[in-house]
Short mmCIF file of C-alpha atoms in Angstrom, two decimals:
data_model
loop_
_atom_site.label_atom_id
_atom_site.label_comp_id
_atom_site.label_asym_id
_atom_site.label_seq_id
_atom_site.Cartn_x
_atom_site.Cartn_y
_atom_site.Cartn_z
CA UNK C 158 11.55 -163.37 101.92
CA UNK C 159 12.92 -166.11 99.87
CA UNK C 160 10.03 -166.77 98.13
CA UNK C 161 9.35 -163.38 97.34
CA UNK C 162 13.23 -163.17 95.73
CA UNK C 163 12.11 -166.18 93.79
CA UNK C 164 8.60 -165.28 92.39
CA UNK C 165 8.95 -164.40 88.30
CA UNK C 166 12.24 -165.80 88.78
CA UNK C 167 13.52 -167.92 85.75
CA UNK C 168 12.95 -171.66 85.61
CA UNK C 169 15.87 -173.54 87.36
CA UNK C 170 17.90 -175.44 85.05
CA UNK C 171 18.11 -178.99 86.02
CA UNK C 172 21.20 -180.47 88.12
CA UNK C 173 22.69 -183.97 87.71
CA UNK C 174 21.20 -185.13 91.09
CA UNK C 175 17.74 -183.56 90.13
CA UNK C 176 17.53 -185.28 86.88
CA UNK C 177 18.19 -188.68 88.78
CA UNK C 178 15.45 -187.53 91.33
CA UNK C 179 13.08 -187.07 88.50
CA UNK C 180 14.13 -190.18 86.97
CA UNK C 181 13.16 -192.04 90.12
CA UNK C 182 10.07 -190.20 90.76
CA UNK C 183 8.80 -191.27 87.13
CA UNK C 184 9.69 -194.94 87.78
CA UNK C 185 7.66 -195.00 90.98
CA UNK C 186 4.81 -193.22 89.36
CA UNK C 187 4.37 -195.84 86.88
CA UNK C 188 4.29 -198.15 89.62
CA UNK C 189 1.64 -196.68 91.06
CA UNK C 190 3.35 -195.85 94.36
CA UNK C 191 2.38 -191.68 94.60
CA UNK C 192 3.17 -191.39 98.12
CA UNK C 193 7.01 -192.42 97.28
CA UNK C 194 6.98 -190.65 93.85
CA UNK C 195 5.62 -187.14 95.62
CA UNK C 196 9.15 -187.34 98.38
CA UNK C 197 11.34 -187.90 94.99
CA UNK C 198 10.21 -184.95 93.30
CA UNK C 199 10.51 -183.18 96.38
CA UNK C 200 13.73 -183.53 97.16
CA UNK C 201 14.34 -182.72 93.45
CA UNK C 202 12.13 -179.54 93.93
CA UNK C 203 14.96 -178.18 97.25
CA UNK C 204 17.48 -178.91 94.73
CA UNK C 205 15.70 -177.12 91.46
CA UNK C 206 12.98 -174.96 93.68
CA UNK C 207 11.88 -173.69 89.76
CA UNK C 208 12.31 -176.32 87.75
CA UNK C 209 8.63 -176.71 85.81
CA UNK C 210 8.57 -180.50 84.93
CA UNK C 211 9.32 -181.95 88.53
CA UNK C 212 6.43 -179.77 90.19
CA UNK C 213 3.58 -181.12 87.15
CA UNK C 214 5.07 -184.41 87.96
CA UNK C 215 4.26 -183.65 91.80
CA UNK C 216 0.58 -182.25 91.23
CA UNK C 217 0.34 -184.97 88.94
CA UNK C 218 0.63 -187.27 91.84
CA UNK C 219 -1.42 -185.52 94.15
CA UNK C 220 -4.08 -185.24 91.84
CA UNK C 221 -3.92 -189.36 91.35
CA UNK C 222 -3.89 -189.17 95.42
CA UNK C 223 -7.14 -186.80 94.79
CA UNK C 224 -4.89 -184.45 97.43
CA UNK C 225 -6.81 -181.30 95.40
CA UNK C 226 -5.31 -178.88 97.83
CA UNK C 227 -1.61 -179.70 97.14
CA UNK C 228 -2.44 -179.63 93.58
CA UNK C 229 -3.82 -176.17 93.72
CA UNK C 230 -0.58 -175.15 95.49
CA UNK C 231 1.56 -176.78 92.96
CA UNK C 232 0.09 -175.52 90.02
CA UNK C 233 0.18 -172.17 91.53
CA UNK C 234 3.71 -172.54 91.83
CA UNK C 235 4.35 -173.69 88.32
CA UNK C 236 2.36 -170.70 87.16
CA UNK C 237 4.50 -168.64 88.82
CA UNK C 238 7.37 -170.27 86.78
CA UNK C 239 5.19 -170.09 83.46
CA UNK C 240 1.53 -168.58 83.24
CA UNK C 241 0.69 -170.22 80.02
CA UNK C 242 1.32 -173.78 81.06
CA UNK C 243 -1.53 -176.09 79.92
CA UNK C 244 -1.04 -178.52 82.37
CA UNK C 245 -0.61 -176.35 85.16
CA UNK C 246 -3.83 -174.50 84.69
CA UNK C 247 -5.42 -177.72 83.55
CA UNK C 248 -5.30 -179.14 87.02
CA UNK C 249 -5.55 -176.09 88.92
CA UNK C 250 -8.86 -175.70 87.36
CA UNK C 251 -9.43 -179.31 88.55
CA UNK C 252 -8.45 -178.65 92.21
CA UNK C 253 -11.37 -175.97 92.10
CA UNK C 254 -13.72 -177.46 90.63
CA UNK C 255 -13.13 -179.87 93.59
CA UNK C 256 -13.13 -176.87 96.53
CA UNK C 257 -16.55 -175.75 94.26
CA UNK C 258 -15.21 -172.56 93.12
CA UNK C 259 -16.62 -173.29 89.89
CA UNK C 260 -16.31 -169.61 88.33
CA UNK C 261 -12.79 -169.56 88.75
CA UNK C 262 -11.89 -173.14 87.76
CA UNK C 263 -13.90 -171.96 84.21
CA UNK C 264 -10.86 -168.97 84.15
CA UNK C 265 -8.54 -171.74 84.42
CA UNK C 266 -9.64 -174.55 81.99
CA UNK C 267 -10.34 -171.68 79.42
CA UNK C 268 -6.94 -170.69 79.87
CA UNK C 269 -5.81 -174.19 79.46
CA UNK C 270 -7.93 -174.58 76.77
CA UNK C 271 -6.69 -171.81 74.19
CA UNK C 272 -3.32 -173.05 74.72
CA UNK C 273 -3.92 -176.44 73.62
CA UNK C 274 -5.68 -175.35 70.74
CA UNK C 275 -3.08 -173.02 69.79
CA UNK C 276 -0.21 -175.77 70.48
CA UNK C 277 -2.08 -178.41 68.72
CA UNK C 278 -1.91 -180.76 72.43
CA UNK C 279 -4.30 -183.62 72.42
CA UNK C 280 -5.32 -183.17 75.80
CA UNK C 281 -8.07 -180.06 74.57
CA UNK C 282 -10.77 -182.59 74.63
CA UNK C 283 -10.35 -183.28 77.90
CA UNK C 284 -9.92 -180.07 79.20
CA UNK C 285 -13.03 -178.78 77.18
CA UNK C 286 -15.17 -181.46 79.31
CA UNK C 287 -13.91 -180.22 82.43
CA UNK C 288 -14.70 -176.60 81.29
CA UNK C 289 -18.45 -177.87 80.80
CA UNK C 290 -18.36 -179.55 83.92
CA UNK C 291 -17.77 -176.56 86.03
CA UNK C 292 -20.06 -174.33 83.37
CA UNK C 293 -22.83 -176.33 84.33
CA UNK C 294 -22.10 -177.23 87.70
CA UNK C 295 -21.78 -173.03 88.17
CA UNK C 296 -25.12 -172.80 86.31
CA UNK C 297 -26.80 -174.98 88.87
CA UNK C 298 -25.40 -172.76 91.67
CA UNK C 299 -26.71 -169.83 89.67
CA UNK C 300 -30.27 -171.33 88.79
CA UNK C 301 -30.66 -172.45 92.14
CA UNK C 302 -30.15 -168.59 93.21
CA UNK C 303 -32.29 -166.97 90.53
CA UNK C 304 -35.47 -169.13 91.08
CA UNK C 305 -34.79 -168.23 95.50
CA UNK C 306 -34.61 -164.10 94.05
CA UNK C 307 -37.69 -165.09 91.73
CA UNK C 308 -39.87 -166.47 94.66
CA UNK C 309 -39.25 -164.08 97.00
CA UNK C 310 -40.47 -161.42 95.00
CA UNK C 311 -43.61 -163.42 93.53
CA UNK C 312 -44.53 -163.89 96.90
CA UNK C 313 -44.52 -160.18 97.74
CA UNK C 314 -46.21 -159.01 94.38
CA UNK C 315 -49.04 -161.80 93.93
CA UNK C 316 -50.80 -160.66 97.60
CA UNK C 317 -51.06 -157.35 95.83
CA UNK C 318 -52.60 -158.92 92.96
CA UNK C 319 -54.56 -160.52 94.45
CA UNK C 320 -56.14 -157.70 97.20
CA UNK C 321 -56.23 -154.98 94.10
CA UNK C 322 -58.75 -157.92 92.09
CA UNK C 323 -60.78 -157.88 94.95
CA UNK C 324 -60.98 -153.98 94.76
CA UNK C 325 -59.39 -153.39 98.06
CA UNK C 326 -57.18 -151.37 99.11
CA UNK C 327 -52.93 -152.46 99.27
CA UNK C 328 -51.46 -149.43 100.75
CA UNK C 329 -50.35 -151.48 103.55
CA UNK C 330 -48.80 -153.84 101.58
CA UNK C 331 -46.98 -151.46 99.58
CA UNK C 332 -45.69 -149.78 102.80
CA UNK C 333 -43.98 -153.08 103.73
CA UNK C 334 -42.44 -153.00 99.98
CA UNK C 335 -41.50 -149.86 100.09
CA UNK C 336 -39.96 -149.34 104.27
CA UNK C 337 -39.07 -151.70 106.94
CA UNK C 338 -41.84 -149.78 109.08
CA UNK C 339 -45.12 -148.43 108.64
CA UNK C 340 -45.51 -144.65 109.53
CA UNK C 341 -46.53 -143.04 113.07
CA UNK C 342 -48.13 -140.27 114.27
CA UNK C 343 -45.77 -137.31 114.70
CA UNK C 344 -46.06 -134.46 116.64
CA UNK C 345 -45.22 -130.70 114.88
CA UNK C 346 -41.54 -131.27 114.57
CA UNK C 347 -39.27 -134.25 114.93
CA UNK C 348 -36.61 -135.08 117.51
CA UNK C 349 -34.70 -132.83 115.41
CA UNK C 350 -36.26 -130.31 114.29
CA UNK C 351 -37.54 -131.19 111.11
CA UNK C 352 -41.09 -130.48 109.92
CA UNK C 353 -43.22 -133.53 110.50
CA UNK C 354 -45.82 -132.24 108.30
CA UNK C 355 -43.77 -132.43 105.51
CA UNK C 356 -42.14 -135.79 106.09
CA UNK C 357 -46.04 -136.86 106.19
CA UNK C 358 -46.50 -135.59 103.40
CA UNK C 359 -43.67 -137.48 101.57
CA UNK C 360 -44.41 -140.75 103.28
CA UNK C 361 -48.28 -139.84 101.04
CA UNK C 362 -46.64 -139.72 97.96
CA UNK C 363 -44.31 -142.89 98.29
CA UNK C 364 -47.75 -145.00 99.96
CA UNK C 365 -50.43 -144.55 96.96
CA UNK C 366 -53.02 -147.21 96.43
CA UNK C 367 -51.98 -149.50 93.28
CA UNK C 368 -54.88 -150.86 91.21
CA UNK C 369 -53.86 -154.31 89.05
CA UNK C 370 -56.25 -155.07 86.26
CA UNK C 371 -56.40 -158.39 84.60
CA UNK C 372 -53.88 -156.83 81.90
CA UNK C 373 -51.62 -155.80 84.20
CA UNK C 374 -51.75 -159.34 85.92
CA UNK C 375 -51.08 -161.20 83.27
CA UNK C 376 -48.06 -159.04 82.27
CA UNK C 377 -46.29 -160.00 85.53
CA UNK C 378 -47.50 -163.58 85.16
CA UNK C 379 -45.93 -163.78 81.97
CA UNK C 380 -42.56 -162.00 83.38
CA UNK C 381 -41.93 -164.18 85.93
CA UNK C 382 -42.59 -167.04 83.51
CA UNK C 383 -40.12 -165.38 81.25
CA UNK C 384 -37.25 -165.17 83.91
CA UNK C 385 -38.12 -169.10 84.70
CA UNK C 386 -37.55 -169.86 80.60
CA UNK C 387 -33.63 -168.99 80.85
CA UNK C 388 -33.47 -172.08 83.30
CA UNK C 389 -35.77 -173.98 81.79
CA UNK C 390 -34.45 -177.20 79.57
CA UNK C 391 -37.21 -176.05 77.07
CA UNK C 392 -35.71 -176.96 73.67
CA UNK C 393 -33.03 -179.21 72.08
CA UNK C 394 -29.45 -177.04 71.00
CA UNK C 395 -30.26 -176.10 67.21
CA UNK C 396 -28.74 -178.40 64.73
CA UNK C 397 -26.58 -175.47 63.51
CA UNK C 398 -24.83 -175.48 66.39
CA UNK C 399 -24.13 -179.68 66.67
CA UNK C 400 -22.02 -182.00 64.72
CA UNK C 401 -23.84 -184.82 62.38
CA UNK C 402 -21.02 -186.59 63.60
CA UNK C 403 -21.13 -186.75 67.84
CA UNK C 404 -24.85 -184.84 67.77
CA UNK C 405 -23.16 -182.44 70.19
CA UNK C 406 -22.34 -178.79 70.60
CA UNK C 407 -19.22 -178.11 68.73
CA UNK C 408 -15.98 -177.51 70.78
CA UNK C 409 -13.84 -176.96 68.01
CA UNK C 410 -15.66 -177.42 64.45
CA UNK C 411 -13.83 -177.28 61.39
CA UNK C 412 -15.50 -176.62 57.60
CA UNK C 413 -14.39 -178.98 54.53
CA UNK C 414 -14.02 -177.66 51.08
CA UNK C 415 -18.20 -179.02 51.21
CA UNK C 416 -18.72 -176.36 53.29
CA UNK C 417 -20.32 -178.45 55.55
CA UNK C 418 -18.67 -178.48 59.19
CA UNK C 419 -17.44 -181.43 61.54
CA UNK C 420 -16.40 -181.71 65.32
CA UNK C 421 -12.30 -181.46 64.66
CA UNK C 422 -11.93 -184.86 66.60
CA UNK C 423 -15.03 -186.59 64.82
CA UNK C 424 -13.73 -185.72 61.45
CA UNK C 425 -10.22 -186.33 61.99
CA UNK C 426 -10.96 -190.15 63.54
CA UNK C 427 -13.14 -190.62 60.01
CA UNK C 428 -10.80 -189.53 57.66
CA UNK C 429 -7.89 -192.30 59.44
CA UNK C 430 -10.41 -195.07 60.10
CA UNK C 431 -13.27 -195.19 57.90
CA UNK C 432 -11.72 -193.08 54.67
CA UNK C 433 -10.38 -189.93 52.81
CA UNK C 434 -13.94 -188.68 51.86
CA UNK C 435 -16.48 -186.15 53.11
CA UNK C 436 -19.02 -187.93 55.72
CA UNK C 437 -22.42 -186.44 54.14
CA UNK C 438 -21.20 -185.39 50.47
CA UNK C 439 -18.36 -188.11 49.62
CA UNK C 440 -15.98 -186.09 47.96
CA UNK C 441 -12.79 -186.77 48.66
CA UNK C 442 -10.83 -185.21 51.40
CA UNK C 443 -8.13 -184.74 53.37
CA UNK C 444 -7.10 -182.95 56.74
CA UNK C 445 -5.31 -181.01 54.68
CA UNK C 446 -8.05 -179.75 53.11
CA UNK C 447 -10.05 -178.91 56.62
CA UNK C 448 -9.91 -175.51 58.24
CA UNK C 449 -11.07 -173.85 61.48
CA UNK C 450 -14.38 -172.34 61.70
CA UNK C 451 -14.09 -169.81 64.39
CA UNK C 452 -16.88 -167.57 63.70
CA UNK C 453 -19.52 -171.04 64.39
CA UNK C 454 -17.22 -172.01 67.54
CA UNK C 455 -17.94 -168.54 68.93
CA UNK C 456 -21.52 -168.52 67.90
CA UNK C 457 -22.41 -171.99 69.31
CA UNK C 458 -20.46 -171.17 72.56
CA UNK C 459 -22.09 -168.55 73.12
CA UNK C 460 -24.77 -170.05 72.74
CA UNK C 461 -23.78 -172.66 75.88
CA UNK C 462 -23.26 -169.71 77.93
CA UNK C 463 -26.21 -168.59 77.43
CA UNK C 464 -28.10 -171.85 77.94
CA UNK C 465 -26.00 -173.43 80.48
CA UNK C 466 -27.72 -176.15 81.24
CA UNK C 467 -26.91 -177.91 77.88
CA UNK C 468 -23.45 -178.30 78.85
CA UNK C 469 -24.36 -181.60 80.65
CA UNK C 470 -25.02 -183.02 77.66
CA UNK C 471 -21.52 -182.79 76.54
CA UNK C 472 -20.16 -184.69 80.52
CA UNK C 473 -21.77 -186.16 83.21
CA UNK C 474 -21.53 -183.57 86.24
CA UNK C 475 -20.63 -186.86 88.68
CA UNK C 476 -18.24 -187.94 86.46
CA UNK C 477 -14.78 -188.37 87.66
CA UNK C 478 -12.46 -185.50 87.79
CA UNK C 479 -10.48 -185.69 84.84
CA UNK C 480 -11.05 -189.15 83.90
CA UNK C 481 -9.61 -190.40 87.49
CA UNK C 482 -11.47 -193.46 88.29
CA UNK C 483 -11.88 -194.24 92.34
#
């Protein structure tokens, strides 16, 4: 009952004895003790049961204690407190990419994503690799399931094929296709009532001989090798879509007054370190000068979605969750 007076509740506003709580919790994280930090920010939690920074700080140190369940049910909580937290749906998508419910930990991370774009937060990079991490990682559940529907249906069709080029008949096998159970004799009517003549006569229509000629043949050949092609790792990402700088799909591409465009991290790390020019024309520039270029974002993500499998080469599936090293 308490928690239900609580949910969309305000965040608490932080008491003397919580701040020192916090305070402590901090100092032990950056020893590295978790296990002490975590019973800190608890008791600062009972005292502030809404107060947003000490529950991050908490998931924070579950996630270091790769304790994915407790940070799923932190960053639930903190959501509760404020839907649009980066952080919190940051490492909630995490925490399911660890339990494998890679659809939903995409909802997440995109979440997280558009908020640190829109804020400006440095941590987008990050999040974007963990968004094409579970992408792919969904895409291999997906492919997986595709190519079992694919087979299963290949291996009903091609006997057809097969008995209809040897001019024989296949009305057998296109009873199994079509009902779990070949017909029987029937007498005049059936157990209730019905006219068996004309329930025959139905099952005739549904089991007519089907002839395959070579055309026909090759048509299905070449539509089952047509659903295998949206799987298949077939062709390099066009260069439209990739930075000259990092030769990978743009995240978040901005176009200089060139009108050529640049990974936003690539260009930015160029114009501090190597100078305030244009990397392919020379003119000068500054970030000033750079703006967003939505329209080739969308076009090259959708792109990814649509060809998966690309995503790892933007992060290694077996990588590390976030960057956490064992």
């Amino acid at each position: 009952a308490a928690a239900r007076l609580l949910r969309g509740a305000p965040m608490s506003a932080p008491d003397p004895a919580a701040e020192e709580l916090k305070a402590q919790g901090n100092a032990l994280y950056q020893r590295g003790k978790w296990g002490a930090a975590i019973d800190a920010y608890t008791d600062a939690i009972l005292i502030a049961p809404r107060w947003l920074p000490v529950i991050l700080n908490r998931a924070l140190c579950h996630r270091k204690r790769k304790n994915w369940n407790a940070v799923k049910e932190d960053c639930l909580k903190a959501l509760d407190i404020d839907r649009e937290s980066i952080k919190a749906n940051y490492m909630l998508g995490l925490s399911l990419i660890a339990s494998r419910n890679y659809r939903e930990a995409s909802k997440s991370l995109r979440k997280a994503l558009e908020n640190a774009r829109a804020s400006g937060a440095t941590i987008k990079d990050e999040i974007w690799r963990e968004l094409a991490r579970a992408n792919y990682l969904q895409w291999e559940l997906d492919a997986a399931a595709r190519a079992t529907r694919l087979e299963k249906v290949r291996s009903k069709i091609l006997p057809l094929m097969r008995s209809s080029g040897e001019n024989t008949t296949v009305e057998e096998q296109v009873i199994d296709l079509c009902s779990d159970d070949a017909p029987s004799a029937m007498d005049a009517t059936d157990a209730f009532g019905r006219d068996a003549d004309a329930s025959e006569k139905r099952r005739e229509e549904k089991n007519v001989n089907i002839a395959f000629d070579d055309e026909d043949r090759a048509t299905l050949e070449e539509m089952f090798v047509r659903f295998r092609e949206r799987d298949a790792r077939v062709s390099d990402p066009p260069d439209c879509f990739c930075c000259v700088l990092t030769f990978e799909v743009f995240r978040d591409p901005v176009v200089a007054p060139s009108g050529n465009s640049y990974e936003r991290s690539a260009i930015t790390e160029h114009l501090k370190k190597v100078g305030g020019f244009d990397p392919v024309t020379r003119e000068r520039m500054t970030l000033d000068d750079l703006r967003p270029n939505v329209a080739l974002r969308n076009a090259a993500h959708a792109w990814l979605d649509e060809h998966a499998w690309a995503y790892a080469d933007i992060v290694k599936p077996d990588a590390p969750l976030g960057g956490e090293e064992d």
